[in-house]
mmCIF file of C-alpha atoms and ligand atoms in Angstrom:
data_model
loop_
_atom_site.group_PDB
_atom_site.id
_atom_site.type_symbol
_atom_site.label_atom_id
_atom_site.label_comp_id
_atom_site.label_asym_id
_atom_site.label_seq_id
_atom_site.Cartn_x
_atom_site.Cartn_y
_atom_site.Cartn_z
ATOM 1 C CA UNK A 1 -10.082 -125.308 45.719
ATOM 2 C CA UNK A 2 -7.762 -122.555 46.979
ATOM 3 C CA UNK A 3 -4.891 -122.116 48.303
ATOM 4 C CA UNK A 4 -2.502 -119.327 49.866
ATOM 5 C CA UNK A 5 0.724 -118.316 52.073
ATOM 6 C CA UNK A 6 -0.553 -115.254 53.922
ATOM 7 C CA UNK A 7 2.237 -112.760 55.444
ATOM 8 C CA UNK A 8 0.368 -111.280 58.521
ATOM 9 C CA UNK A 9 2.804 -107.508 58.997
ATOM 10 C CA UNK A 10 2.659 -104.764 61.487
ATOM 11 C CA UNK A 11 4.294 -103.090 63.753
ATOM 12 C CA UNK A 12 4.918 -104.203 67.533
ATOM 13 C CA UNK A 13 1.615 -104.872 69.466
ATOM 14 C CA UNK A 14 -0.644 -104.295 66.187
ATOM 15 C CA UNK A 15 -2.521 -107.045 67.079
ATOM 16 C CA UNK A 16 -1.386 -109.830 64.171
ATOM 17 C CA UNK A 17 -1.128 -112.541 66.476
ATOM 18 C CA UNK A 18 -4.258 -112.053 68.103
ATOM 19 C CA UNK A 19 -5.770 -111.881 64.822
ATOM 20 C CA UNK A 20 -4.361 -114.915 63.662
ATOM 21 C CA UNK A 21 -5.593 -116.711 66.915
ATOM 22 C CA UNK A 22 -9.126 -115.486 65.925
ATOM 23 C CA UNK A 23 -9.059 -116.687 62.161
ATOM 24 C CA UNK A 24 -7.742 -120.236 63.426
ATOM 25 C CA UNK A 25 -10.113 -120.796 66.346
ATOM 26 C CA UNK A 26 -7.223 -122.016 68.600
ATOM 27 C CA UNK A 27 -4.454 -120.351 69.807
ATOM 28 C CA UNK A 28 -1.600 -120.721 67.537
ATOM 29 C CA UNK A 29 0.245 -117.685 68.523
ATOM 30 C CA UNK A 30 1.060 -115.683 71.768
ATOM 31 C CA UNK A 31 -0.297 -112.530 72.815
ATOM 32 C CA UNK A 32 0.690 -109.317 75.286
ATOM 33 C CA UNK A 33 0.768 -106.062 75.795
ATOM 34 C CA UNK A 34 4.767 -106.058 75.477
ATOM 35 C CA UNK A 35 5.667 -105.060 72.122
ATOM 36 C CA UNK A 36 7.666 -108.174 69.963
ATOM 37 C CA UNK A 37 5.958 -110.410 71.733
ATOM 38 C CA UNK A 38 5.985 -112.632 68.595
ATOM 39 C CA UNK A 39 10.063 -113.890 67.977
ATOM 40 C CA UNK A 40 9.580 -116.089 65.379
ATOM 41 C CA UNK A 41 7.349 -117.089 62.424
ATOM 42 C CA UNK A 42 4.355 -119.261 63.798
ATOM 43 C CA UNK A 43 2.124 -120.640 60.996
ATOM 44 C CA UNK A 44 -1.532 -120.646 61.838
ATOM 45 C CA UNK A 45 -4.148 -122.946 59.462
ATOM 46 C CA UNK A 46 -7.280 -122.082 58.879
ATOM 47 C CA UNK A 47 -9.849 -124.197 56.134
ATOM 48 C CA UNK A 48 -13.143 -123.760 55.017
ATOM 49 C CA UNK A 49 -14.910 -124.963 51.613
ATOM 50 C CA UNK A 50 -13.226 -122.344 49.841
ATOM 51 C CA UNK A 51 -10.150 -123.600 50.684
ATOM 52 C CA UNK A 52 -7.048 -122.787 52.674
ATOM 53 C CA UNK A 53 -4.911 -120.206 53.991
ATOM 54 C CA UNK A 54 -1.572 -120.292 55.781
ATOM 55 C CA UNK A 55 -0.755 -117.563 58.587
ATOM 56 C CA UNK A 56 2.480 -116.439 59.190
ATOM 57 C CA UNK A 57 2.551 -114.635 62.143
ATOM 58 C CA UNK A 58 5.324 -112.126 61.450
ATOM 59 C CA UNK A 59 7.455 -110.754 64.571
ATOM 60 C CA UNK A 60 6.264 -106.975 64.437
ATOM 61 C CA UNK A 61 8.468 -104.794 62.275
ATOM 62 C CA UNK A 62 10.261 -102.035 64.642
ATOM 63 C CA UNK A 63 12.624 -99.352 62.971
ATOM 64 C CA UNK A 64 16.173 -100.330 65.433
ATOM 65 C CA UNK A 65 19.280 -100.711 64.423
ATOM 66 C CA UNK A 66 19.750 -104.055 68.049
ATOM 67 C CA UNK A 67 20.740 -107.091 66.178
ATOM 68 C CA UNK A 68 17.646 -108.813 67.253
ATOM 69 C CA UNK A 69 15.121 -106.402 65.655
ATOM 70 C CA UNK A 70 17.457 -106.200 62.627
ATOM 71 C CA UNK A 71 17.032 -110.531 62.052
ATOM 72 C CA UNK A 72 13.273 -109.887 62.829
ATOM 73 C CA UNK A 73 13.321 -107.649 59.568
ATOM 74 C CA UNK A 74 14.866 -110.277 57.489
ATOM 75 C CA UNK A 75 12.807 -113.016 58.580
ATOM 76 C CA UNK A 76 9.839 -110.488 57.590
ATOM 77 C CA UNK A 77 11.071 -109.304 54.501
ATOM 78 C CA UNK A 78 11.329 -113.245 53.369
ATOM 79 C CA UNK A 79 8.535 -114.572 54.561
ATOM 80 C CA UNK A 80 7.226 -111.626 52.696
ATOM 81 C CA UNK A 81 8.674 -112.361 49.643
ATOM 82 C CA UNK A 82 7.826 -115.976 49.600
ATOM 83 C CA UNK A 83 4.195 -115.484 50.375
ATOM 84 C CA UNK A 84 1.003 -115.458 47.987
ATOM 85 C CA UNK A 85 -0.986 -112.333 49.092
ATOM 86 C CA UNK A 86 0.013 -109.920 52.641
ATOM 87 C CA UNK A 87 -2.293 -108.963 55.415
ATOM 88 C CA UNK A 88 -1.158 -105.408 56.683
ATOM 89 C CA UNK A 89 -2.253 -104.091 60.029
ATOM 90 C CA UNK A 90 -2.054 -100.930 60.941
ATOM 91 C CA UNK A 91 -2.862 -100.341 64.122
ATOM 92 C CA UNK A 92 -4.963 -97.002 64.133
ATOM 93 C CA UNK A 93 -5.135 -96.170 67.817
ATOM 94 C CA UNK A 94 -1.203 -95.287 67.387
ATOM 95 C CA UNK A 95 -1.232 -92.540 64.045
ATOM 96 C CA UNK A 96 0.926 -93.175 61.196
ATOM 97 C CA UNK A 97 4.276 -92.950 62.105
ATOM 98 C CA UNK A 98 7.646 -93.614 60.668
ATOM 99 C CA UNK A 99 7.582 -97.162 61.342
ATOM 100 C CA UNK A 100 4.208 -97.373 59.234
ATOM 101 C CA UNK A 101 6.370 -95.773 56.350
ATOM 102 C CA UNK A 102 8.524 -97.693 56.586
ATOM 103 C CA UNK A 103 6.269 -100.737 56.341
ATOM 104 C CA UNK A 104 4.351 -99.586 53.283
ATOM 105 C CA UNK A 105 7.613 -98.457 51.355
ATOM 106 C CA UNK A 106 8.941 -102.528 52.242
ATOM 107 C CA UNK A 107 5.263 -102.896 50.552
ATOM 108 C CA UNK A 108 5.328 -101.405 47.423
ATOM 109 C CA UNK A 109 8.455 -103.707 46.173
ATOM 110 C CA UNK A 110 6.683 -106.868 46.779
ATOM 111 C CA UNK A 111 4.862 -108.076 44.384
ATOM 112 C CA UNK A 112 2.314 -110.299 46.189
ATOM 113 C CA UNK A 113 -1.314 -108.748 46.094
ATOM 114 C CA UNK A 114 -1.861 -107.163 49.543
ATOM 115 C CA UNK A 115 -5.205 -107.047 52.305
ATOM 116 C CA UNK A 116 -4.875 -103.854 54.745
ATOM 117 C CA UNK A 117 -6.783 -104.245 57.795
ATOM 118 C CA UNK A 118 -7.189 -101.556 60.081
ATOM 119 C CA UNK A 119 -7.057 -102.790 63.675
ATOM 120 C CA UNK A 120 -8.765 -102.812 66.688
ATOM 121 C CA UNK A 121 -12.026 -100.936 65.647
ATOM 122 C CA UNK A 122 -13.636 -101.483 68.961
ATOM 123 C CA UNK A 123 -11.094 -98.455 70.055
ATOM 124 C CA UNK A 124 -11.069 -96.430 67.314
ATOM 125 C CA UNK A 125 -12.638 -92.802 67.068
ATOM 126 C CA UNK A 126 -13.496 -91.751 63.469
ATOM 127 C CA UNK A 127 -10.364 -89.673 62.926
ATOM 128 C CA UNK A 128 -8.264 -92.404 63.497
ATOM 129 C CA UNK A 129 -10.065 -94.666 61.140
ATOM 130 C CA UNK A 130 -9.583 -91.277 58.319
ATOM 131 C CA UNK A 131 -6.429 -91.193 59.341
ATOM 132 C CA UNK A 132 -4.994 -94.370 58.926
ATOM 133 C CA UNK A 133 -7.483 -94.808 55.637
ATOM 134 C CA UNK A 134 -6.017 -91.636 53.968
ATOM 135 C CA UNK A 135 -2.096 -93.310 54.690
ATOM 136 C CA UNK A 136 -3.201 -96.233 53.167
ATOM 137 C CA UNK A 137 -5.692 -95.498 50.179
ATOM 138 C CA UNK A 138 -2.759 -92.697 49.064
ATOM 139 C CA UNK A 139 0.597 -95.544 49.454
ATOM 140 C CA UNK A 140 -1.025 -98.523 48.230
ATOM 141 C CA UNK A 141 -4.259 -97.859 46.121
ATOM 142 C CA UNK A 142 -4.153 -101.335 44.857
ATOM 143 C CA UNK A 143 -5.145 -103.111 47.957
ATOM 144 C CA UNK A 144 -8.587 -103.275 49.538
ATOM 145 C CA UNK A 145 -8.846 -101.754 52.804
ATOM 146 C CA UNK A 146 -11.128 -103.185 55.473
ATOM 147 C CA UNK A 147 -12.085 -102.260 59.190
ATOM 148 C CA UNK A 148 -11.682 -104.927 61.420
ATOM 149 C CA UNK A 149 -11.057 -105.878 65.079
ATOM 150 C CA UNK A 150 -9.338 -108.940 66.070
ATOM 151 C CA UNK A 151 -9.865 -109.057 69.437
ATOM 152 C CA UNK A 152 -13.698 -109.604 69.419
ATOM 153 C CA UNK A 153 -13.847 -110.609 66.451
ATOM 154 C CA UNK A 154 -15.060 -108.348 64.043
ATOM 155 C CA UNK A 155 -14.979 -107.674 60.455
ATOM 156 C CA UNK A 156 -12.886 -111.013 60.332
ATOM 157 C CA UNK A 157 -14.897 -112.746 57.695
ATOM 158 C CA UNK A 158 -13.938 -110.284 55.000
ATOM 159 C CA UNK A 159 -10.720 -110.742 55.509
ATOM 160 C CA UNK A 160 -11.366 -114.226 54.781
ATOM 161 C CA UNK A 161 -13.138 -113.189 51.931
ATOM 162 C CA UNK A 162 -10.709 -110.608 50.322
ATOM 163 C CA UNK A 163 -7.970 -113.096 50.926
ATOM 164 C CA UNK A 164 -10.094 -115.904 49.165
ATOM 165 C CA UNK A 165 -10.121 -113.684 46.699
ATOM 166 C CA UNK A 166 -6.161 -113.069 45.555
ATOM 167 C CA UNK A 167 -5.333 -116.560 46.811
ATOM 168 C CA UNK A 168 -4.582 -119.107 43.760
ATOM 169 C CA UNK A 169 -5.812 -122.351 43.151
ATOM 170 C CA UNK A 170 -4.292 -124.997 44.333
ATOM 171 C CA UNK A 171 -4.671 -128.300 46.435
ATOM 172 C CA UNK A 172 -4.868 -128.003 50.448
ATOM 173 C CA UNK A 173 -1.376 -128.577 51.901
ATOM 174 C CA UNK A 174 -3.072 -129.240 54.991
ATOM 175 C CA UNK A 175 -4.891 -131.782 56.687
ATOM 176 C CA UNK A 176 -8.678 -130.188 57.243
ATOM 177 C CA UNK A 177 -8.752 -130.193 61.264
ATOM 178 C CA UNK A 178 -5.069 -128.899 61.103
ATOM 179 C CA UNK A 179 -4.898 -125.425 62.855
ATOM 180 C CA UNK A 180 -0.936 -124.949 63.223
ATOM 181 C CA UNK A 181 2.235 -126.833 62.322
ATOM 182 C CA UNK A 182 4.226 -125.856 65.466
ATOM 183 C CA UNK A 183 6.039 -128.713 67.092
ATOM 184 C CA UNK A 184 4.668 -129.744 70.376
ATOM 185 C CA UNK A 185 7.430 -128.290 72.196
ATOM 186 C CA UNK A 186 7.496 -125.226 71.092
ATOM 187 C CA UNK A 187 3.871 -124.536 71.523
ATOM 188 C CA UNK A 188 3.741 -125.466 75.225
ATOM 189 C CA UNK A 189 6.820 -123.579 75.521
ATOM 190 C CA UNK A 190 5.030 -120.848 74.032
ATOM 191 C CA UNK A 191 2.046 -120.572 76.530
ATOM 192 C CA UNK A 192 4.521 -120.645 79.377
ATOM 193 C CA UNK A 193 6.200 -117.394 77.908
ATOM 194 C CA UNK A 194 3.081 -115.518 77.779
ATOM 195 C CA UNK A 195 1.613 -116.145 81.209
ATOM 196 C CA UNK A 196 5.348 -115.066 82.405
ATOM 197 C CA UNK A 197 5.353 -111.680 80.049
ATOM 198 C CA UNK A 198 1.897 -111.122 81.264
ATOM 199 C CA UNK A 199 2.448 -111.456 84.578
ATOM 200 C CA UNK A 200 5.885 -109.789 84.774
ATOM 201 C CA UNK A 201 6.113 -107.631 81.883
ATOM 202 C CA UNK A 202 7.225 -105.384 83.768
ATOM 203 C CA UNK A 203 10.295 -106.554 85.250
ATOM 204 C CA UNK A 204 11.146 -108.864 82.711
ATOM 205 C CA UNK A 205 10.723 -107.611 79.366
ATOM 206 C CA UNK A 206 12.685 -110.078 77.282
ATOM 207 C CA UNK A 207 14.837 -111.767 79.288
ATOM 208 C CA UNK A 208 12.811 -115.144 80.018
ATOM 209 C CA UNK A 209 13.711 -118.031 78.023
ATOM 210 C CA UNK A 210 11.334 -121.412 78.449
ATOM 211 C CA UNK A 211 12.308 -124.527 78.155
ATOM 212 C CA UNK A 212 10.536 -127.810 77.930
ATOM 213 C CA UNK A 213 12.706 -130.369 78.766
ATOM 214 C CA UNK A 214 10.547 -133.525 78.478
ATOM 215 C CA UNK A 215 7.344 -134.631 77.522
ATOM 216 C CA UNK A 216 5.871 -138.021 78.643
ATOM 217 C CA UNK A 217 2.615 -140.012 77.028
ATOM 218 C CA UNK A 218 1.100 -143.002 79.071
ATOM 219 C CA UNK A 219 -1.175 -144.151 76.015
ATOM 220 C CA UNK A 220 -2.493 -146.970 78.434
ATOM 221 C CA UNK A 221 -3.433 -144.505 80.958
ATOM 222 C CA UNK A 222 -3.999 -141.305 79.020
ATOM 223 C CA UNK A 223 -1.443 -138.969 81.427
ATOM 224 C CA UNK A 224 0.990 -136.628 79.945
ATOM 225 C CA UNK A 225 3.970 -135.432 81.351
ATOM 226 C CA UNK A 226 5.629 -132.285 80.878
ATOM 227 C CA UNK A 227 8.762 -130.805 82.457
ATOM 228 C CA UNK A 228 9.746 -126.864 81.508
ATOM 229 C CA UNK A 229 12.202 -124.560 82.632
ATOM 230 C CA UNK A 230 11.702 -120.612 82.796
ATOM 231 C CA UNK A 231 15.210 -119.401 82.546
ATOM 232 C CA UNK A 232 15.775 -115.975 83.338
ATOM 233 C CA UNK A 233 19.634 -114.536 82.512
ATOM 234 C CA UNK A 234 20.269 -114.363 86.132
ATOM 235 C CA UNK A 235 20.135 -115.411 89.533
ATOM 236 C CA UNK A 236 19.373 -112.202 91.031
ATOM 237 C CA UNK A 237 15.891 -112.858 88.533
ATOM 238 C CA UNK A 238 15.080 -115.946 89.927
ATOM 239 C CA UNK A 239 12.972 -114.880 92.700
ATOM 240 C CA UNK A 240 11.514 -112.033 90.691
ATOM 241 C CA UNK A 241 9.750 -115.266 88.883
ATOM 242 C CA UNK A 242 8.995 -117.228 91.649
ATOM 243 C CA UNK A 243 7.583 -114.474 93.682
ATOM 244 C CA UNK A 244 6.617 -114.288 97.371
ATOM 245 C CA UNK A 245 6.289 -117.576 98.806
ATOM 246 C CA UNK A 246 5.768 -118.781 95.639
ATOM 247 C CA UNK A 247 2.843 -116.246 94.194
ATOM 248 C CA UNK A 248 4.046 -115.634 90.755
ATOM 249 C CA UNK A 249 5.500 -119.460 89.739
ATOM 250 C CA UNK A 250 2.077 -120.760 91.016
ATOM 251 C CA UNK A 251 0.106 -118.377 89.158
ATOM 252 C CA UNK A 252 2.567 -119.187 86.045
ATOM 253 C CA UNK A 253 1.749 -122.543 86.448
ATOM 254 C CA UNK A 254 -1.968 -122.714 87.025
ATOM 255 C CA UNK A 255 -2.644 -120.410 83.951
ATOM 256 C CA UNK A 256 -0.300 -122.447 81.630
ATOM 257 C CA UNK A 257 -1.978 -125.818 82.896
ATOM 258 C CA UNK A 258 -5.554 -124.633 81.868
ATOM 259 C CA UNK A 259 -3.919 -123.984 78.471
ATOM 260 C CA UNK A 260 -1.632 -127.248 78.182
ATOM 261 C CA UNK A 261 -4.490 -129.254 79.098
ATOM 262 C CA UNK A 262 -6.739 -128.268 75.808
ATOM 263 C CA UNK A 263 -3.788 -129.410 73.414
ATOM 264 C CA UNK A 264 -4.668 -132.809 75.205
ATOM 265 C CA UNK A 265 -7.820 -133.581 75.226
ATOM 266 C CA UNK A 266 -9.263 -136.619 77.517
ATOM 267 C CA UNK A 267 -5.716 -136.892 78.955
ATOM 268 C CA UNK A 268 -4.588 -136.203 82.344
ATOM 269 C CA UNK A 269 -1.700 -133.334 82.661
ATOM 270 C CA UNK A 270 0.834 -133.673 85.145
ATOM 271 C CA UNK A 271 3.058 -130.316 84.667
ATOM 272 C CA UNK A 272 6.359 -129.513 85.846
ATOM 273 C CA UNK A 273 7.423 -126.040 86.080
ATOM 274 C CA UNK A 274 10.801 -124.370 87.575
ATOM 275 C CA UNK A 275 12.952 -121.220 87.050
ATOM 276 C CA UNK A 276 16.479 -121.818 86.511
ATOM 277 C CA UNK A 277 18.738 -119.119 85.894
ATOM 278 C CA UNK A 278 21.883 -119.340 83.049
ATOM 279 C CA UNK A 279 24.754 -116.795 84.037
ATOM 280 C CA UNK A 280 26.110 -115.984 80.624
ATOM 281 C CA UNK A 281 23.042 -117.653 79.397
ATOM 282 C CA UNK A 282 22.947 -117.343 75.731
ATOM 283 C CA UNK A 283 23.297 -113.989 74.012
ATOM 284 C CA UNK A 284 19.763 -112.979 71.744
ATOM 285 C CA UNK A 285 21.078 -113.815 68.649
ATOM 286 C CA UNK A 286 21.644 -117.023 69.704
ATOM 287 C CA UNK A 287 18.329 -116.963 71.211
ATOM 288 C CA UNK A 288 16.984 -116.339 68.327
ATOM 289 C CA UNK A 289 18.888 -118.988 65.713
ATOM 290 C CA UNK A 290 17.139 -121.171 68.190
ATOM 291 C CA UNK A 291 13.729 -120.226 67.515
ATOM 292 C CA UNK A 292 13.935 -119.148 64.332
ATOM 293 C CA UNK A 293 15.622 -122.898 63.095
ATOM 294 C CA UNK A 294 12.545 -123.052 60.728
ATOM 295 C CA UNK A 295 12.907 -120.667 58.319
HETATM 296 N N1 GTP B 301 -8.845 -103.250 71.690
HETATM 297 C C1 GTP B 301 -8.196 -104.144 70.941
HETATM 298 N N2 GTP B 301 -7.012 -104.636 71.368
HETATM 299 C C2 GTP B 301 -6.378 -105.543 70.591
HETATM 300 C C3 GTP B 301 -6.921 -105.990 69.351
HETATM 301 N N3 GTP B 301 -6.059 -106.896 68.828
HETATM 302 C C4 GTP B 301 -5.026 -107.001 69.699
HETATM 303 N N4 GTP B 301 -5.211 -106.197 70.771
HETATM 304 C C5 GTP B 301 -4.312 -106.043 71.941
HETATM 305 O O1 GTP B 301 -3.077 -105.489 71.500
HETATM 306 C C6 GTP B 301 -1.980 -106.075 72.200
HETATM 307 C C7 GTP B 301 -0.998 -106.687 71.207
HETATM 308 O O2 GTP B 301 -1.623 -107.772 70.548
HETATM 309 P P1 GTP B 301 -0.779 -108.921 69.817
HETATM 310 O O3 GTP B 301 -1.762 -109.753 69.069
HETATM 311 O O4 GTP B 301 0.144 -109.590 70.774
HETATM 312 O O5 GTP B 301 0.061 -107.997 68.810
HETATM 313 P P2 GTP B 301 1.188 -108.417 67.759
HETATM 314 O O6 GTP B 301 0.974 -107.561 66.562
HETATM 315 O O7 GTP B 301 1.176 -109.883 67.545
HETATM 316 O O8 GTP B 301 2.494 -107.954 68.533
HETATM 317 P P3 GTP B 301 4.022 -108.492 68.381
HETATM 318 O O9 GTP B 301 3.996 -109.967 68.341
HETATM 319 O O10 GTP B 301 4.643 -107.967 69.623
HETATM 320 O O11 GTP B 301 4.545 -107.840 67.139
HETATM 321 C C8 GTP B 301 -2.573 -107.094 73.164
HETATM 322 O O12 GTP B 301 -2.689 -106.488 74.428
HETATM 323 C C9 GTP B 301 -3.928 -107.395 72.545
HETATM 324 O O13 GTP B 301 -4.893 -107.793 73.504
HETATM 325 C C10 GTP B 301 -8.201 -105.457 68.932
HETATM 326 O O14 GTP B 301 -8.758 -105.772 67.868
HETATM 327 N N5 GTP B 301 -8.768 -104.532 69.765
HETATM 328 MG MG1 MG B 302 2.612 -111.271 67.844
#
């Protein structure tokens, strides 16, 4: 039986946490179009006969000198570190850039054996896949390269097998039908955040904080309760939230419901949702201690 840690890395909006949602079956991570989407490290499970292999799902690395994107490079560069092999994505509809050399000179000091995947095939014109094949067969020879897309899942398997491959032996530290470790909390909180980025990207970039305040279980009568709060910083972003008679906070709502409801099977959802806005709310690196408690 096998067993590995697997660092998913790439820049902003490379499509790791999609990828990671694919591999697991079930979403375990949150997806947009809004770069750093991902804050904090999300493990994702997935098990087969061969064994297992634990996701990290990596906050994109950005080149910046903010605070927040300066944490999100430690947090990488340990979970990097403590990992048994690293799944690179390069996102080839965007060239090779500085961050990408960045990213592969990070690369070369760890030790860990490493899987490049380049992303989001269903996009890519030939040139792109050269180009991002030449940056990666000339910085890390080592490391097999594969062609893959995420999003409709393709090329996946031999990622699974290439990371089969490098990952050591080793008892499952898992239970089998396990597909993340992510408090309950958290995850619901999640899924709230990314029907509010995906609706209002836009306006809001990173300003929304969620918050779920309570969760209820009637065993006897299989309902669940849950209470959240989208906090924006402030009041003036309230309505920005809650939209025109109530649009946007509906919408919010409806889409997060459809997803809450699937972490509770054969139980009845009742769901809660306001805005509440926090003058002076917290500052992002407190933000951030918050969510990244774990690691
Ligand atoms: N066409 C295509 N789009 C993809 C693919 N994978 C991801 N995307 C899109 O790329 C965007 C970013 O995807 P994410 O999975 O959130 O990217 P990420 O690397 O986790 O981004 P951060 O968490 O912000 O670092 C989303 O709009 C996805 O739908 C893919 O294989 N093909
Ligand atoms: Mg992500």
């Amino acid at each position: 039986m096998k067993c590995a840690t697997v660092s998913v890395i790439g820049r902003p909006s490379a499509g790791k946490s999609t990828l990671v949602n694919t591999i697991c079956e079930m979403k375990v991570s949150i997806t947009a179009a809004t770069p750093q989407t991902t804050r904090n490290a999300i493990r994702g499970i997935y098990t087969d006969q061969r064994g297992q292999l634990i996701f990290t799902d990596t906050p994109g690395y950005h080149l910046s000198d903010k605070t927040i994107n300066k944490r999100m490079q430690e947090i990488t560069i340990k979970a990097l570190e403590d990992s048994d092999a690293v799944l690179y994505l390069i996102d080839g509809t965007r060239g090779v850039k500085a961050e990408e050399e960045a990213i592969v000179e990070m690369l070369k000091k760890v030790k860990s054996p490493k899987v490049c995947v380049i992303n989001k095939k269903d996009i890519l014109t030939q040139d792109q896949i050269d180009e991002a094949k030449f940056f990666l067969e000339h910085n890390l020879p080592d490391a097999p390269i594969l062609l893959a897309s995420g999003k409709v899942d393709d090329g996946v398997d031999e990622i699974l097998i290439e990371l089969f491959k490098v990952a050591p032996e080793g008892e499952l530290l898992y239970g089998e039908n396990e597909y993340t470790d992510q408090p309950l909390e958290f995850r619901i909180s999640e899924i709230i955040r990314e029907k509010t980025i995906n609706l209002l990207s836009d306006e809001l970039p990173h300003v929304i904080f969620v918050e779920v305040a309570d969760i209820e279980y009637r065993e006897e009568t299989k309902e669940v309760w849950v209470r959240a709060f989208i906090n924006v910083e402030r009041d003036g972003q309230k309505g920005i939230v809650v939209g025109k008679g109530g649009e946007n906070i509906r919408k919010i709502r409806k889409q997060s419901f459809n997803e809450i409801k699937r972490i509770f099977p054969g139980s009845q959802l009742s769901l809660d949702l306001k805005v509440k806005a926090k003058d002076k709310w917290r500052n992002n690196q407190v933000i951030l201690d918050r969510v990244f408690k774990d690691f």
